[in-house]
C-alpha cells in the first residue's frame, strides 16, 4: 500500500504497512481538510442563554497548538483581551440539535449551542471538531507505532528472559538430581563401612572375651629353682678359683723371699 504523508509534506506516495494504512488515510484528511478549516475559523450564532444577549455572532477558531478553541464577539476586535478559551480535551461530546444547521459542544458544566449559516458548514465543522477532539485525546500515529514497537521489544526481551530462566531451572534440577544420586551412593558406602566396623568390633570383643589358659605354678617354680641352683655352683667355683689364684701368688712370693744357699 502506498500513500502520501501530508503531515511531513511528503506528496509522493510511499510504501506503508497495513497497520499504518488506515491511520495514515485519516491523518491525511485531517491535515489537508479539517485542520485548515478549523484554523480559519467561522462565525456562528450563539444562544442568549449561554450568557450572550441578543443572539450575537461569535467567532470560533482553533488555536495554533491544535489543542484549544478561542471564541469572541465578531463585532469586537480580534485580540486576547476579548477572547475566551476552552480546551478540546475537556469536550465531552458533540451533538446535532433539532435545528438543521445547529450543533452543540458539551463541556463540564456548560454547553455551547451554535447555529451555522448553512447545512454544509454545520456538517463540515462537526466532522472537523470530532477529528480534532479525537487527535487531542489519543496519541499521534508516530507515537502509537513507537509505543507498539517498544512494547513488542519488551515482550520479546521478557520472553527471552523467561526462556533463560526455564533453562537455568532445568539445569538446577538436573544438578540436584545428580547430587541426590551421589548422596545416595555415599550413604550406601557409609552403611557398608559401618557394617564392616561393626563386624570388626564384634570380632575383637569375641577375641577379648576368650579365657586365657591357667598358669602352671609348679612348673614355673621348678624352672625358677633349677635356674637358681645352676647359677649357684658357678658362683662357688668362681670363688674357689679366686682363692687358688691367691694361694699360688702367695707361694710364689714366699719363694722369692727365701734366701738361696749355694
PDB file of N, CA, C and O in Angstrom, residues 186-231:
ATOM      1  N   UNK A 186      26.855 -42.363  48.360  1.00  0.00           N
ATOM      2  CA  UNK A 186      27.706 -42.184  49.531  1.00  0.00           C
ATOM      3  C   UNK A 186      27.075 -42.785  50.784  1.00  0.00           C
ATOM      4  O   UNK A 186      27.752 -43.377  51.628  1.00  0.00           O
ATOM      5  N   UNK A 187      25.788 -42.640  50.911  1.00  0.00           N
ATOM      6  CA  UNK A 187      25.109 -43.213  52.085  1.00  0.00           C
ATOM      7  C   UNK A 187      25.190 -44.734  52.069  1.00  0.00           C
ATOM      8  O   UNK A 187      25.371 -45.376  53.101  1.00  0.00           O
ATOM      9  N   UNK A 188      25.091 -45.314  50.866  1.00  0.00           N
ATOM     10  CA  UNK A 188      25.237 -46.773  50.769  1.00  0.00           C
ATOM     11  C   UNK A 188      26.646 -47.200  51.188  1.00  0.00           C
ATOM     12  O   UNK A 188      26.826 -48.181  51.921  1.00  0.00           O
ATOM     13  N   UNK A 189      27.676 -46.459  50.739  1.00  0.00           N
ATOM     14  CA  UNK A 189      29.051 -46.786  51.122  1.00  0.00           C
ATOM     15  C   UNK A 189      29.245 -46.633  52.629  1.00  0.00           C
ATOM     16  O   UNK A 189      29.931 -47.431  53.268  1.00  0.00           O
ATOM     17  N   UNK A 190      28.643 -45.569  53.178  1.00  0.00           N
ATOM     18  CA  UNK A 190      28.744 -45.377  54.622  1.00  0.00           C
ATOM     19  C   UNK A 190      28.104 -46.532  55.389  1.00  0.00           C
ATOM     20  O   UNK A 190      28.623 -46.979  56.411  1.00  0.00           O
ATOM     21  N   UNK A 191      26.993 -47.033  54.887  1.00  0.00           N
ATOM     22  CA  UNK A 191      26.339 -48.168  55.532  1.00  0.00           C
ATOM     23  C   UNK A 191      27.226 -49.400  55.492  1.00  0.00           C
ATOM     24  O   UNK A 191      27.335 -50.149  56.477  1.00  0.00           O
ATOM     25  N   UNK A 192      27.902 -49.615  54.340  1.00  0.00           N
ATOM     26  CA  UNK A 192      28.805 -50.768  54.227  1.00  0.00           C
ATOM     27  C   UNK A 192      29.970 -50.647  55.202  1.00  0.00           C
ATOM     28  O   UNK A 192      30.390 -51.610  55.839  1.00  0.00           O
ATOM     29  N   UNK A 193      30.508 -49.383  55.289  1.00  0.00           N
ATOM     30  CA  UNK A 193      31.641 -49.181  56.203  1.00  0.00           C
ATOM     31  C   UNK A 193      31.213 -49.413  57.642  1.00  0.00           C
ATOM     32  O   UNK A 193      31.920 -50.043  58.447  1.00  0.00           O
ATOM     33  N   UNK A 194      30.057 -48.935  57.994  1.00  0.00           N
ATOM     34  CA  UNK A 194      29.549 -49.123  59.356  1.00  0.00           C
ATOM     35  C   UNK A 194      29.337 -50.607  59.649  1.00  0.00           C
ATOM     36  O   UNK A 194      29.683 -51.105  60.726  1.00  0.00           O
ATOM     37  N   UNK A 195      28.813 -51.324  58.668  1.00  0.00           N
ATOM     38  CA  UNK A 195      28.636 -52.771  58.849  1.00  0.00           C
ATOM     39  C   UNK A 195      29.973 -53.456  59.057  1.00  0.00           C
ATOM     40  O   UNK A 195      30.125 -54.341  59.912  1.00  0.00           O
ATOM     41  N   UNK A 196      30.987 -53.021  58.272  1.00  0.00           N
ATOM     42  CA  UNK A 196      32.306 -53.627  58.400  1.00  0.00           C
ATOM     43  C   UNK A 196      32.900 -53.338  59.783  1.00  0.00           C
ATOM     44  O   UNK A 196      33.465 -54.223  60.443  1.00  0.00           O
ATOM     45  N   UNK A 197      32.770 -52.083  60.224  1.00  0.00           N
ATOM     46  CA  UNK A 197      33.289 -51.713  61.545  1.00  0.00           C
ATOM     47  C   UNK A 197      32.581 -52.502  62.642  1.00  0.00           C
ATOM     48  O   UNK A 197      33.186 -52.974  63.606  1.00  0.00           O
ATOM     49  N   UNK A 198      31.276 -52.666  62.494  1.00  0.00           N
ATOM     50  CA  UNK A 198      30.523 -53.424  63.485  1.00  0.00           C
ATOM     51  C   UNK A 198      31.003 -54.872  63.561  1.00  0.00           C
ATOM     52  O   UNK A 198      31.170 -55.444  64.646  1.00  0.00           O
ATOM     53  N   UNK A 199      31.265 -55.488  62.413  1.00  0.00           N
ATOM     54  CA  UNK A 199      31.735 -56.871  62.404  1.00  0.00           C
ATOM     55  C   UNK A 199      33.118 -56.970  63.027  1.00  0.00           C
ATOM     56  O   UNK A 199      33.426 -57.903  63.782  1.00  0.00           O
ATOM     57  N   UNK A 200      34.001 -55.957  62.705  1.00  0.00           N
ATOM     58  CA  UNK A 200      35.339 -55.982  63.285  1.00  0.00           C
ATOM     59  C   UNK A 200      35.279 -55.844  64.801  1.00  0.00           C
ATOM     60  O   UNK A 200      36.009 -56.515  65.541  1.00  0.00           O
ATOM     61  N   UNK A 201      34.421 -54.955  65.252  1.00  0.00           N
ATOM     62  CA  UNK A 201      34.310 -54.766  66.704  1.00  0.00           C
ATOM     63  C   UNK A 201      33.754 -56.021  67.370  1.00  0.00           C
ATOM     64  O   UNK A 201      34.162 -56.396  68.470  1.00  0.00           O
ATOM     65  N   UNK A 202      32.841 -56.692  66.687  1.00  0.00           N
ATOM     66  CA  UNK A 202      32.323 -57.933  67.245  1.00  0.00           C
ATOM     67  C   UNK A 202      33.418 -58.984  67.354  1.00  0.00           C
ATOM     68  O   UNK A 202      33.508 -59.725  68.333  1.00  0.00           O
ATOM     69  N   UNK A 203      34.274 -59.015  66.310  1.00  0.00           N
ATOM     70  CA  UNK A 203      35.379 -59.990  66.327  1.00  0.00           C
ATOM     71  C   UNK A 203      36.325 -59.683  67.479  1.00  0.00           C
ATOM     72  O   UNK A 203      36.770 -60.563  68.216  1.00  0.00           O
ATOM     73  N   UNK A 204      36.650 -58.377  67.680  1.00  0.00           N
ATOM     74  CA  UNK A 204      37.559 -58.004  68.759  1.00  0.00           C
ATOM     75  C   UNK A 204      36.963 -58.338  70.123  1.00  0.00           C
ATOM     76  O   UNK A 204      37.658 -58.819  71.030  1.00  0.00           O
ATOM     77  N   UNK A 205      35.711 -58.070  70.264  1.00  0.00           N
ATOM     78  CA  UNK A 205      35.070 -58.374  71.534  1.00  0.00           C
ATOM     79  C   UNK A 205      35.049 -59.877  71.818  1.00  0.00           C
ATOM     80  O   UNK A 205      35.264 -60.319  72.938  1.00  0.00           O
ATOM     81  N   UNK A 206      34.801 -60.615  70.744  1.00  0.00           N
ATOM     82  CA  UNK A 206      34.775 -62.076  70.931  1.00  0.00           C
ATOM     83  C   UNK A 206      36.160 -62.601  71.293  1.00  0.00           C
ATOM     84  O   UNK A 206      36.315 -63.497  72.135  1.00  0.00           O
ATOM     85  N   UNK A 207      37.190 -62.036  70.662  1.00  0.00           N
ATOM     86  CA  UNK A 207      38.544 -62.499  70.967  1.00  0.00           C
ATOM     87  C   UNK A 207      38.976 -62.079  72.364  1.00  0.00           C
ATOM     88  O   UNK A 207      39.717 -62.783  73.050  1.00  0.00           O
ATOM     89  N   UNK A 208      38.517 -60.899  72.783  1.00  0.00           N
ATOM     90  CA  UNK A 208      38.887 -60.434  74.117  1.00  0.00           C
ATOM     91  C   UNK A 208      38.166 -61.204  75.216  1.00  0.00           C
ATOM     92  O   UNK A 208      38.653 -61.314  76.333  1.00  0.00           O
ATOM     93  N   UNK A 209      37.019 -61.746  74.900  1.00  0.00           N
ATOM     94  CA  UNK A 209      36.250 -62.476  75.913  1.00  0.00           C
ATOM     95  C   UNK A 209      36.713 -63.918  76.095  1.00  0.00           C
ATOM     96  O   UNK A 209      36.249 -64.613  76.993  1.00  0.00           O
ATOM     97  N   UNK A 210      37.614 -64.385  75.235  1.00  0.00           N
ATOM     98  CA  UNK A 210      38.098 -65.759  75.383  1.00  0.00           C
ATOM     99  C   UNK A 210      38.940 -65.890  76.661  1.00  0.00           C
ATOM    100  O   UNK A 210      39.726 -64.997  76.986  1.00  0.00           O
ATOM    101  N   UNK A 211      38.834 -67.046  77.379  1.00  0.00           N
ATOM    102  CA  UNK A 211      39.588 -67.265  78.630  1.00  0.00           C
ATOM    103  C   UNK A 211      41.008 -67.692  78.327  1.00  0.00           C
ATOM    104  O   UNK A 211      41.252 -68.502  77.429  1.00  0.00           O
ATOM    105  N   UNK A 212      41.937 -67.086  79.050  1.00  0.00           N
ATOM    106  CA  UNK A 212      43.324 -67.464  78.884  1.00  0.00           C
ATOM    107  C   UNK A 212      43.590 -68.753  79.682  1.00  0.00           C
ATOM    108  O   UNK A 212      42.980 -68.973  80.720  1.00  0.00           O
ATOM    109  N   UNK A 213      44.559 -69.607  79.227  1.00  0.00           N
ATOM    110  CA  UNK A 213      44.853 -70.862  79.953  1.00  0.00           C
ATOM    111  C   UNK A 213      45.456 -70.569  81.318  1.00  0.00           C
ATOM    112  O   UNK A 213      46.210 -69.602  81.469  1.00  0.00           O
ATOM    113  N   UNK A 214      45.153 -71.361  82.333  1.00  0.00           N
ATOM    114  CA  UNK A 214      45.701 -71.127  83.694  1.00  0.00           C
ATOM    115  C   UNK A 214      47.188 -71.381  83.749  1.00  0.00           C
ATOM    116  O   UNK A 214      47.722 -72.188  82.994  1.00  0.00           O
ATOM    117  N   UNK A 215      47.839 -70.657  84.620  1.00  0.00           N
ATOM    118  CA  UNK A 215      49.302 -70.761  84.763  1.00  0.00           C
ATOM    119  C   UNK A 215      49.662 -71.966  85.649  1.00  0.00           C
ATOM    120  O   UNK A 215      49.118 -72.127  86.734  1.00  0.00           O
ATOM    121  N   UNK A 216      50.590 -72.808  85.143  1.00  0.00           N
ATOM    122  CA  UNK A 216      51.055 -73.957  85.900  1.00  0.00           C
ATOM    123  C   UNK A 216      52.155 -73.499  86.852  1.00  0.00           C
ATOM    124  O   UNK A 216      53.311 -73.352  86.481  1.00  0.00           O
ATOM    125  N   UNK A 217      51.769 -73.222  88.123  1.00  0.00           N
ATOM    126  CA  UNK A 217      52.701 -72.631  89.053  1.00  0.00           C
ATOM    127  C   UNK A 217      53.810 -73.601  89.483  1.00  0.00           C
ATOM    128  O   UNK A 217      54.929 -73.204  89.753  1.00  0.00           O
ATOM    129  N   UNK A 218      53.500 -74.866  89.487  1.00  0.00           N
ATOM    130  CA  UNK A 218      54.532 -75.838  89.900  1.00  0.00           C
ATOM    131  C   UNK A 218      55.658 -75.879  88.907  1.00  0.00           C
ATOM    132  O   UNK A 218      56.832 -75.906  89.267  1.00  0.00           O
ATOM    133  N   UNK A 219      55.295 -75.844  87.625  1.00  0.00           N
ATOM    134  CA  UNK A 219      56.332 -75.872  86.581  1.00  0.00           C
ATOM    135  C   UNK A 219      57.148 -74.604  86.639  1.00  0.00           C
ATOM    136  O   UNK A 219      58.379 -74.611  86.543  1.00  0.00           O
ATOM    137  N   UNK A 220      56.458 -73.522  86.855  1.00  0.00           N
ATOM    138  CA  UNK A 220      57.175 -72.241  86.894  1.00  0.00           C
ATOM    139  C   UNK A 220      58.141 -72.193  88.081  1.00  0.00           C
ATOM    140  O   UNK A 220      59.279 -71.740  87.958  1.00  0.00           O
ATOM    141  N   UNK A 221      57.689 -72.666  89.215  1.00  0.00           N
ATOM    142  CA  UNK A 221      58.550 -72.668  90.389  1.00  0.00           C
ATOM    143  C   UNK A 221      59.739 -73.608  90.197  1.00  0.00           C
ATOM    144  O   UNK A 221      60.861 -73.293  90.577  1.00  0.00           O
ATOM    145  N   UNK A 222      59.507 -74.753  89.574  1.00  0.00           N
ATOM    146  CA  UNK A 222      60.586 -75.694  89.312  1.00  0.00           C
ATOM    147  C   UNK A 222      61.635 -75.083  88.414  1.00  0.00           C
ATOM    148  O   UNK A 222      62.832 -75.205  88.670  1.00  0.00           O
ATOM    149  N   UNK A 223      61.158 -74.405  87.366  1.00  0.00           N
ATOM    150  CA  UNK A 223      62.119 -73.774  86.448  1.00  0.00           C
ATOM    151  C   UNK A 223      62.939 -72.720  87.164  1.00  0.00           C
ATOM    152  O   UNK A 223      64.150 -72.593  86.974  1.00  0.00           O
ATOM    153  N   UNK A 224      62.271 -71.958  88.001  1.00  0.00           N
ATOM    154  CA  UNK A 224      62.979 -70.909  88.716  1.00  0.00           C
ATOM    155  C   UNK A 224      64.016 -71.523  89.686  1.00  0.00           C
ATOM    156  O   UNK A 224      65.140 -71.050  89.809  1.00  0.00           O
ATOM    157  N   UNK A 225      63.666 -72.618  90.346  1.00  0.00           N
ATOM    158  CA  UNK A 225      64.564 -73.255  91.287  1.00  0.00           C
ATOM    159  C   UNK A 225      65.773 -73.855  90.594  1.00  0.00           C
ATOM    160  O   UNK A 225      66.898 -73.726  91.038  1.00  0.00           O
ATOM    161  N   UNK A 226      65.557 -74.521  89.486  1.00  0.00           N
ATOM    162  CA  UNK A 226      66.666 -75.134  88.759  1.00  0.00           C
ATOM    163  C   UNK A 226      67.613 -74.084  88.242  1.00  0.00           C
ATOM    164  O   UNK A 226      68.827 -74.271  88.261  1.00  0.00           O
ATOM    165  N   UNK A 227      67.044 -72.977  87.815  1.00  0.00           N
ATOM    166  CA  UNK A 227      67.922 -71.911  87.317  1.00  0.00           C
ATOM    167  C   UNK A 227      68.772 -71.355  88.439  1.00  0.00           C
ATOM    168  O   UNK A 227      69.965 -71.096  88.285  1.00  0.00           O
ATOM    169  N   UNK A 228      68.168 -71.199  89.571  1.00  0.00           N
ATOM    170  CA  UNK A 228      68.928 -70.641  90.699  1.00  0.00           C
ATOM    171  C   UNK A 228      69.997 -71.629  91.176  1.00  0.00           C
ATOM    172  O   UNK A 228      71.099 -71.240  91.521  1.00  0.00           O
ATOM    173  N   UNK A 229      69.692 -72.919  91.152  1.00  0.00           N
ATOM    174  CA  UNK A 229      70.661 -73.923  91.549  1.00  0.00           C
ATOM    175  C   UNK A 229      71.829 -73.986  90.582  1.00  0.00           C
ATOM    176  O   UNK A 229      72.957 -74.155  90.959  1.00  0.00           O
ATOM    177  N   UNK A 230      71.508 -73.887  89.358  1.00  0.00           N
ATOM    178  CA  UNK A 230      72.577 -73.967  88.354  1.00  0.00           C
ATOM    179  C   UNK A 230      73.462 -72.747  88.418  1.00  0.00           C
ATOM    180  O   UNK A 230      74.638 -72.807  88.132  1.00  0.00           O
ATOM    181  N   UNK A 231      72.913 -71.633  88.815  1.00  0.00           N
ATOM    182  CA  UNK A 231      73.726 -70.424  88.874  1.00  0.00           C
ATOM    183  C   UNK A 231      74.586 -70.394  90.143  1.00  0.00           C
ATOM    184  O   UNK A 231      75.660 -69.838  90.160  1.00  0.00           O
TER     185      UNK A 231
END
